[in-house]
Coordinates of C-alpha atoms and ligand atoms in Angstrom, one line a residue:
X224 CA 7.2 -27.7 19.5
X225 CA 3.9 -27.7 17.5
X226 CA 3.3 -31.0 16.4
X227 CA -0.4 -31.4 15.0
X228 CA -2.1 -34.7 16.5
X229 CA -3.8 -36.9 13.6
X230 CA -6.6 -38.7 14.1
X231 CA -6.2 -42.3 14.7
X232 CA -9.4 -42.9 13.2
X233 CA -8.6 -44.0 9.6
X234 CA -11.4 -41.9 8.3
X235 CA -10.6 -38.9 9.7
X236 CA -7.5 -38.7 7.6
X237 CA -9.3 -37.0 4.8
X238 CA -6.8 -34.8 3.7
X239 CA -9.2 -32.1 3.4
X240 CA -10.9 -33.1 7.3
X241 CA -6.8 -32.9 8.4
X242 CA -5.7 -29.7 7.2
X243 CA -9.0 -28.0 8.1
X244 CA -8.2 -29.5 11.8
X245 CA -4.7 -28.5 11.8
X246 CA -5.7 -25.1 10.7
X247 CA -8.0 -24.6 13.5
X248 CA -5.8 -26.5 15.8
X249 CA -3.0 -24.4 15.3
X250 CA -5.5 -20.7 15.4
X251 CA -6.6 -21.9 18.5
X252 CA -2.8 -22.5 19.9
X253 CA -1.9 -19.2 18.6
X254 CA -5.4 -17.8 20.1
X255 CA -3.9 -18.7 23.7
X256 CA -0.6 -17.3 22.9
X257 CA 1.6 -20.0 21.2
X258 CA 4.5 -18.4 18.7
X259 CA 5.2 -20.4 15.8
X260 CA 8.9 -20.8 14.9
X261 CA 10.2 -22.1 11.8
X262 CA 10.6 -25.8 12.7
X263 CA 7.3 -26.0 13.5
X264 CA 4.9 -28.3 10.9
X265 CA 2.8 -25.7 10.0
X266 CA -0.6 -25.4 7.4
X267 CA 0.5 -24.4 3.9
X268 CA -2.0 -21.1 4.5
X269 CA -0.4 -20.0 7.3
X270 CA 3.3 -20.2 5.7
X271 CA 1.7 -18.7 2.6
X272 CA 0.1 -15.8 3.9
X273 CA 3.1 -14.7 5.8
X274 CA 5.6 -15.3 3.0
X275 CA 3.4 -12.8 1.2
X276 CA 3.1 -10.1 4.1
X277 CA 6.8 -10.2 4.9
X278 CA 8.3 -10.4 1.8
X279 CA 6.0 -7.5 0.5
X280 CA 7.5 -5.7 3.4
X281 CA 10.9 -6.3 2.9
X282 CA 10.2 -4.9 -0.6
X283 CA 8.8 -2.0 1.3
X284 CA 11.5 -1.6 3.2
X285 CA 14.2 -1.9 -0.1
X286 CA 12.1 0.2 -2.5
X287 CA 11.8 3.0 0.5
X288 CA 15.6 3.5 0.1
X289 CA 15.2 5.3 -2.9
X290 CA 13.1 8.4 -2.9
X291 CA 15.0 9.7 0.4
X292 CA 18.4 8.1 -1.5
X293 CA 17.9 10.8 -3.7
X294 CA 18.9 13.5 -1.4
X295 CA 21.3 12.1 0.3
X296 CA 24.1 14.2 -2.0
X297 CA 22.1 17.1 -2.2
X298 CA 21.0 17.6 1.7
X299 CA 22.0 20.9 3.1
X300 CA 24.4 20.2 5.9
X301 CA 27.1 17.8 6.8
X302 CA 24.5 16.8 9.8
X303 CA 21.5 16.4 7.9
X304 CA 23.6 14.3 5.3
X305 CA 24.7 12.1 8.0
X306 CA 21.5 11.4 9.7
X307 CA 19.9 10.3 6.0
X308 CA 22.6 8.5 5.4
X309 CA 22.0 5.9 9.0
X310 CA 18.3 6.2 8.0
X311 CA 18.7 5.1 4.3
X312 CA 20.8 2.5 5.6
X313 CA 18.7 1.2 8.6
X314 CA 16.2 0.8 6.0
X315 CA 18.3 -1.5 4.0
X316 CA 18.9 -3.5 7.1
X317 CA 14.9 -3.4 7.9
X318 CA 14.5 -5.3 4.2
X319 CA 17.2 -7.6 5.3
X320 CA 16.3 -9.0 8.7
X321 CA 12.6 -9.4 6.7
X322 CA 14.3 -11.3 3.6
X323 CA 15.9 -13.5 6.3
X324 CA 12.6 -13.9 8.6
X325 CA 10.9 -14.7 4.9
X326 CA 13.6 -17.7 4.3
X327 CA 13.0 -19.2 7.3
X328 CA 9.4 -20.3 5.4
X329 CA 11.3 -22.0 3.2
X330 CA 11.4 -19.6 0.1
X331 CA 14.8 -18.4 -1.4
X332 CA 15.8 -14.3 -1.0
X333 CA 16.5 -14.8 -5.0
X334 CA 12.9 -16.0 -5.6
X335 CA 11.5 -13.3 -3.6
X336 CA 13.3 -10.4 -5.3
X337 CA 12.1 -12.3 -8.6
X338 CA 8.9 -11.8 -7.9
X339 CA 9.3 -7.9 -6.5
X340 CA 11.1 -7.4 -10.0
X341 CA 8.6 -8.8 -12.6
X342 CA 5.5 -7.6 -10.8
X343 CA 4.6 -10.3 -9.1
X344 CA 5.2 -9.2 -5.3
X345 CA 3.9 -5.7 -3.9
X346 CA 5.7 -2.8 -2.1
X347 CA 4.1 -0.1 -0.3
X348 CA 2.5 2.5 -3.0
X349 CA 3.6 5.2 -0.6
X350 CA 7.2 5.0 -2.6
X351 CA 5.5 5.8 -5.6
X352 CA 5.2 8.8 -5.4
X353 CA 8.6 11.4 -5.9
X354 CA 10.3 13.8 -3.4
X355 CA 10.0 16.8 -5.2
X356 CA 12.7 19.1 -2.4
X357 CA 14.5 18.3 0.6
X358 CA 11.2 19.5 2.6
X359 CA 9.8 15.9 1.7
X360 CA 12.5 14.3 3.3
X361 CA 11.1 15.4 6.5
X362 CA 8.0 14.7 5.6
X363 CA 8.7 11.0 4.9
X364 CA 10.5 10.9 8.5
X365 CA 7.6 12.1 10.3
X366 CA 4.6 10.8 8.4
X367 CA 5.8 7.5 6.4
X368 CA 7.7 6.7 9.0
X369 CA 5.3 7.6 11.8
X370 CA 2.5 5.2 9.9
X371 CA 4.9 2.4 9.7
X372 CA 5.7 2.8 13.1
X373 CA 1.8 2.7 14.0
X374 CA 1.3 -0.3 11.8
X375 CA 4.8 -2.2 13.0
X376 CA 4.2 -2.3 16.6
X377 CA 1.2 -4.9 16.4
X378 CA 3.7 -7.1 14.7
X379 CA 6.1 -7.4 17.1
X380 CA 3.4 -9.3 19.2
X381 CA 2.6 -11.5 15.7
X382 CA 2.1 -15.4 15.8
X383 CA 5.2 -15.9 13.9
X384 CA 8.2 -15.5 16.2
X385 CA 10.8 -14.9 13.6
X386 CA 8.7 -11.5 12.1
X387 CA 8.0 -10.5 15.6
X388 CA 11.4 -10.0 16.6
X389 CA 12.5 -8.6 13.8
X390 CA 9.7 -5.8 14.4
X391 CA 11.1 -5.4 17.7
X392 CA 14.6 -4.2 16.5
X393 CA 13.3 -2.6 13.1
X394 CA 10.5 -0.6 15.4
X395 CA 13.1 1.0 17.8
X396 CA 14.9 2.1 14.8
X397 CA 11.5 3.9 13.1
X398 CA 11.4 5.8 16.2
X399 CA 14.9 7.9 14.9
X400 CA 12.9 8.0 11.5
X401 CA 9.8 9.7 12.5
X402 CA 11.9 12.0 14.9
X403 CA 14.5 12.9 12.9
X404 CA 11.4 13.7 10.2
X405 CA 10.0 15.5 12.4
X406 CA 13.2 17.7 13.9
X407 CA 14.2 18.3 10.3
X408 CA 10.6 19.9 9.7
X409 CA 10.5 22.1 12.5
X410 CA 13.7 23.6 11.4
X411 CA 12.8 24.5 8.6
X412 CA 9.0 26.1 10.2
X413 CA 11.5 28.4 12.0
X414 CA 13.0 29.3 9.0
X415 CA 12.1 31.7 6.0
X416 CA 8.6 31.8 4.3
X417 CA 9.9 30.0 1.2
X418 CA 11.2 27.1 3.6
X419 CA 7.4 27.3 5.4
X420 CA 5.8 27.0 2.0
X421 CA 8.0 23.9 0.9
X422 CA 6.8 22.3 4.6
X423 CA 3.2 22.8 3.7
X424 CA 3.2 21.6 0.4
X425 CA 5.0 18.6 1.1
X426 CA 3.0 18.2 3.6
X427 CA -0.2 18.8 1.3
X428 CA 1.2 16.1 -1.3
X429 CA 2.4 13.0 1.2
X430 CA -1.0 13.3 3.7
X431 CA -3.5 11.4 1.9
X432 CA -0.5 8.8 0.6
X433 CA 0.6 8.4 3.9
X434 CA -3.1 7.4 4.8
X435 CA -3.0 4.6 2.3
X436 CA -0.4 2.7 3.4
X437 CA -2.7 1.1 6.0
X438 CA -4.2 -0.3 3.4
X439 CA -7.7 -0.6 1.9
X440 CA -10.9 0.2 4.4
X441 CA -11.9 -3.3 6.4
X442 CA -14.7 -3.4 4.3
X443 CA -12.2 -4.3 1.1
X444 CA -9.3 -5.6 2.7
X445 CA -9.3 -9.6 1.5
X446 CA -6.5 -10.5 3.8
X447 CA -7.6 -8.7 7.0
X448 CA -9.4 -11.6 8.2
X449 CA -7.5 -14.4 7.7
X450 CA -4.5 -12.4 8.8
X451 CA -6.2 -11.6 12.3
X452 CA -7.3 -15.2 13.1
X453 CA -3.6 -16.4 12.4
X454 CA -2.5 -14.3 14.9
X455 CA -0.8 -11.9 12.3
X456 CA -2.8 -9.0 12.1
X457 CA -3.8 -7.8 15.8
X458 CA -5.6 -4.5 14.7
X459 CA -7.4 -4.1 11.2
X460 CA -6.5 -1.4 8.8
X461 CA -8.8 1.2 9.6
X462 CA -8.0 1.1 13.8
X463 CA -4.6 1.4 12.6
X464 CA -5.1 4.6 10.2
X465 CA -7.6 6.3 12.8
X466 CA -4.5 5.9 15.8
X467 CA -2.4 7.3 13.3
X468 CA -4.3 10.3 12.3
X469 CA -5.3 11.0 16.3
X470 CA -2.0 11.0 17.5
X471 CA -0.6 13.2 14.5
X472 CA -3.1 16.0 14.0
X473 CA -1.6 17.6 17.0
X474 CA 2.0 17.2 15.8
X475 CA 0.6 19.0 13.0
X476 CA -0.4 21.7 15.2
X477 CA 2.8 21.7 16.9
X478 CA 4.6 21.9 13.8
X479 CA 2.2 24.5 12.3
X480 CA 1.2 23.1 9.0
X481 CA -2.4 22.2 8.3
X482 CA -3.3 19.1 7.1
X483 CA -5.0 18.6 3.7
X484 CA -8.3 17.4 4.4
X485 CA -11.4 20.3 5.4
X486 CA -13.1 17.6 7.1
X487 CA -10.5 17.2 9.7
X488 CA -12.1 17.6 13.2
X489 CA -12.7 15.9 16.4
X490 CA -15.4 14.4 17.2
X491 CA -15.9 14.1 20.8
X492 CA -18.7 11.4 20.6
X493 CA -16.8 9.1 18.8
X494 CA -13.4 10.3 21.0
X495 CA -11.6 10.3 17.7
X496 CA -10.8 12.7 14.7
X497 CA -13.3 12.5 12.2
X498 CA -11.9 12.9 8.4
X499 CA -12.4 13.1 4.7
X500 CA -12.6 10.1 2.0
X501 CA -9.7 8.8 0.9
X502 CA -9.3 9.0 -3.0
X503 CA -9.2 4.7 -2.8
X504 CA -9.0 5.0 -6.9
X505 CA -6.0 6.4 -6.5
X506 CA -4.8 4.1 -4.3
X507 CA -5.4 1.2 -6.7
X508 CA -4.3 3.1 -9.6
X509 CA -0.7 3.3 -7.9
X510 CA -0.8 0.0 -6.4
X511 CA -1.5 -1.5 -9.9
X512 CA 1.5 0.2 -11.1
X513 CA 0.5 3.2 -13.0
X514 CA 1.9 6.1 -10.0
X515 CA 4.5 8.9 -10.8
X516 CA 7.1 6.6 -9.8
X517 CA 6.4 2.9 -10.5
X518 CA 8.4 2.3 -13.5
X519 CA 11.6 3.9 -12.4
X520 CA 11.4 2.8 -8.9
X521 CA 11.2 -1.1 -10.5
X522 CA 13.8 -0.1 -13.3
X523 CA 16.3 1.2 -10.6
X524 CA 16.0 -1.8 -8.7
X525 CA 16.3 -4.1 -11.7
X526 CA 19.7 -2.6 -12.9
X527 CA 20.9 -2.7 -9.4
X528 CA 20.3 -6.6 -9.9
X529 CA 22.2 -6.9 -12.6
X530 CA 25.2 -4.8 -12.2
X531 CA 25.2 -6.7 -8.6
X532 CA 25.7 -9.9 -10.1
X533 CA 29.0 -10.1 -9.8
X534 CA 29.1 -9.3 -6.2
X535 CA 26.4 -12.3 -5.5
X536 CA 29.1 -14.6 -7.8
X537 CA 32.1 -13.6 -5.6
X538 CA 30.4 -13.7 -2.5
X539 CA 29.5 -17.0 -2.9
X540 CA 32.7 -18.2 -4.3
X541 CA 34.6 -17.2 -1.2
X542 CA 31.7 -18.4 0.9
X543 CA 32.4 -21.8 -1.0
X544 CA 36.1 -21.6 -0.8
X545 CA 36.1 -20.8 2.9
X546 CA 33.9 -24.0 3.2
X547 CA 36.8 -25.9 1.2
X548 CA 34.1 -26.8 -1.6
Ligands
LIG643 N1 0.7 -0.5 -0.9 C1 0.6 -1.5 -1.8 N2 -0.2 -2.6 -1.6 C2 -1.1 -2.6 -0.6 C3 -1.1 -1.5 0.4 C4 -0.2 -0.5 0.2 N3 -0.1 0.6 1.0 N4 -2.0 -1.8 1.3 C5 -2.6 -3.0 0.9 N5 -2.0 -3.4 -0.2 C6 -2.3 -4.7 -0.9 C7 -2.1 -5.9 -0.1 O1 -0.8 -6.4 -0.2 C8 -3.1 -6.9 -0.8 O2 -2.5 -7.3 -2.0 P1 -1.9 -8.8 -2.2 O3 -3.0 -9.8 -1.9 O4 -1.4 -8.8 -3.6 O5 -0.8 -8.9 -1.1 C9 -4.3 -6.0 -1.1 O6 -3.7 -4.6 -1.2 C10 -5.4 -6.0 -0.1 O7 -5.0 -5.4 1.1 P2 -5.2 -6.2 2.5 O8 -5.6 -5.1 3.5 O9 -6.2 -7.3 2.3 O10 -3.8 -6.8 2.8 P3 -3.1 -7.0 4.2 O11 -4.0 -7.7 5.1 O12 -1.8 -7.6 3.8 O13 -2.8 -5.5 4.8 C11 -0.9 -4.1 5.1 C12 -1.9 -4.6 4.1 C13 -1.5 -3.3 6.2 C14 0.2 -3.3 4.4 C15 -0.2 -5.4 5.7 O14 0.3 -6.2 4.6 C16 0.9 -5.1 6.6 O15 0.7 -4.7 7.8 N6 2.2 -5.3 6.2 C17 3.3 -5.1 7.0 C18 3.8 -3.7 7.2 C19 4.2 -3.1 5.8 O16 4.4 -3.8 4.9 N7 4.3 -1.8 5.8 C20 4.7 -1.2 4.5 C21 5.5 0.0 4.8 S1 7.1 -0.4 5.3 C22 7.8 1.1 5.5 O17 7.1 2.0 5.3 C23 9.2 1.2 5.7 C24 9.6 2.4 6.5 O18 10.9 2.2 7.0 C25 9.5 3.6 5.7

């Protein structure tokens, strides 16, 4: 249990002196290893910034459903159909062990999903963007997938003990994600030319996107910092990007697409690939909300609020009534 230990000194209870001390206190407690767990009294930063990292990902995970949702009627074999459908639905289960990891900070699942649906609260840009043929259902599998896979495992070793378990489960499930992608793909490269062509330019569209959702270079991320010395963030966004394009390039290879960027080559100095700029106005364009998919992705979720209503209101009635209130 993480109690902070105040000053006896009547002056050194400064408010401003005493959170600063907690604050540092409690970085150096998670420095050697200390989790946090919700009963812990913890600084209003710390609580903050991870209500805003795991809620955004729970969004993540919830918004995700929907551009692979829409191919769940319309994929080509009772199989494939079945594996989208435990895929679509792990996802929903991702966004719900996050909501519930985000409560335990004290903020309500209703109040998060407020601020997803007016704006407030981010979501990955990556599900901005629309899945054109059943070609970029793979291609989510193995690359979104794949980068949230790169970027989850560091969390499961986060400060906060409730987030890092639940990365532990939701990570072992990616793993189906990025292989079933993957499997789906190289089905399709054994397949006719037309089904080749629909792998490389699905392939050609979701690259650089995928890219992004490591977020801005260090050199503009605002959080990265902050994030790192709270024992959040172990590796910065672009450590986690340059793992993610090493250890895919030859996937691509395997697969036999070619990935979208000339500059693409390794670099045997630096022991890593070396690769083209990433288009960062188009990331902010999209994460500001005007992408190919922003206002139906919101909209969707917004009428799936309301006509759920009356599922919340009868829920909780019988969740009274069995509680004989
Ligand atoms: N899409 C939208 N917004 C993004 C973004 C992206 N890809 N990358 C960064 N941003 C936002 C940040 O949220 C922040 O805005 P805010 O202050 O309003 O929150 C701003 O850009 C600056 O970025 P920073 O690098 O300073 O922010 P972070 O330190 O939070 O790093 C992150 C961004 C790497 C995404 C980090 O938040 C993180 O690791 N989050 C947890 C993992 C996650 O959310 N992954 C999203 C995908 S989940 C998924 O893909 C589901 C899978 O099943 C398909």
């Amino acid at each position: 249990m993480y109690t902070q230990s105040l000053d006896t000194d009547p002056l050194a209870n400064d408010p401003k002196e005493v959170s600063d001390k907690r604050e540092l206190e409690l970085k150096k407690r998670i420095s050697e290893g200390y989790v946090v767990e919700p009963r812990d009294d913890m600084p209003e930063r710390y609580r903050k910034t991870l209500i805003r990292q795991m809620s955004q990902h729970a969004h993540s995970e919830v918004v995700g459903m929907l551009p692979e949702g829409n191919w769940i009627l319309r994929a080509p074999t009772l199989k494939r159909k079945s594996i989208l459908l435990a895929k679509v639905q792990d996802e929903a289960g991702h966004g719900l062990y996050l909501y519930s990891a985000t409560e335990t900070l004290g903020v309500s699942r209703d109040a998060l999903y407020e601020d997803l649906l007016q704006g407030r609260a981010k979501y990955s840009s990556i599900f901005n963007y629309p899945t054109l043929n059943w070609a970029d259902v793979g291609v989510i599998g193995w690359l979104v997938d794949g980068a949230a896979i790169m970027n989850q495992i560091p969390l499961t070793q986060c400060s906060y003990g409730p987030y890092a378990r639940a990365m532990v489960r939701i990570c072992k499930e990616e793993s189906f994600h990025q292989r079933q992608g993957f499997d789906l793909l190289n089905e399709m490269m054994q397949g006719t030319q037309k089904q080749k062509d629909m792998v490389q330019d699905a392939v050609d569209r979701w690259w650089w996107p995928a890219l992004m959702m490591f977020g801005p270079e260090d050199s503009d991320s605002i959080h990265s910092e902050e994030s790192k010395a709270w024992g959040i963030k172990k590796k910065t966004n672009d450590e986690l990007r340059q793992t993610f394009i090493d250890v895919t390039v030859p996937q691509a290879e395997t697969l036999g697409v070619t990935l979208p960027d000339p500059q693409l080559k390794w670099n045997e100095t630096r022991e890593h690939y070396d690769f083209g700029k990433i288009d960062w106005n188009e990331f902010w364009r999209v994460v500001s909300g005007s992408g190919p998919c922003n206002k139906d992705r919101i909209g969707v979720k917004k009428k799936a609020w309301e006509e759920g209503a009356w599922v919340r209101e009868a829920a909780m009635a019988h969740a009274m009534k069995s509680k004989g209130r």
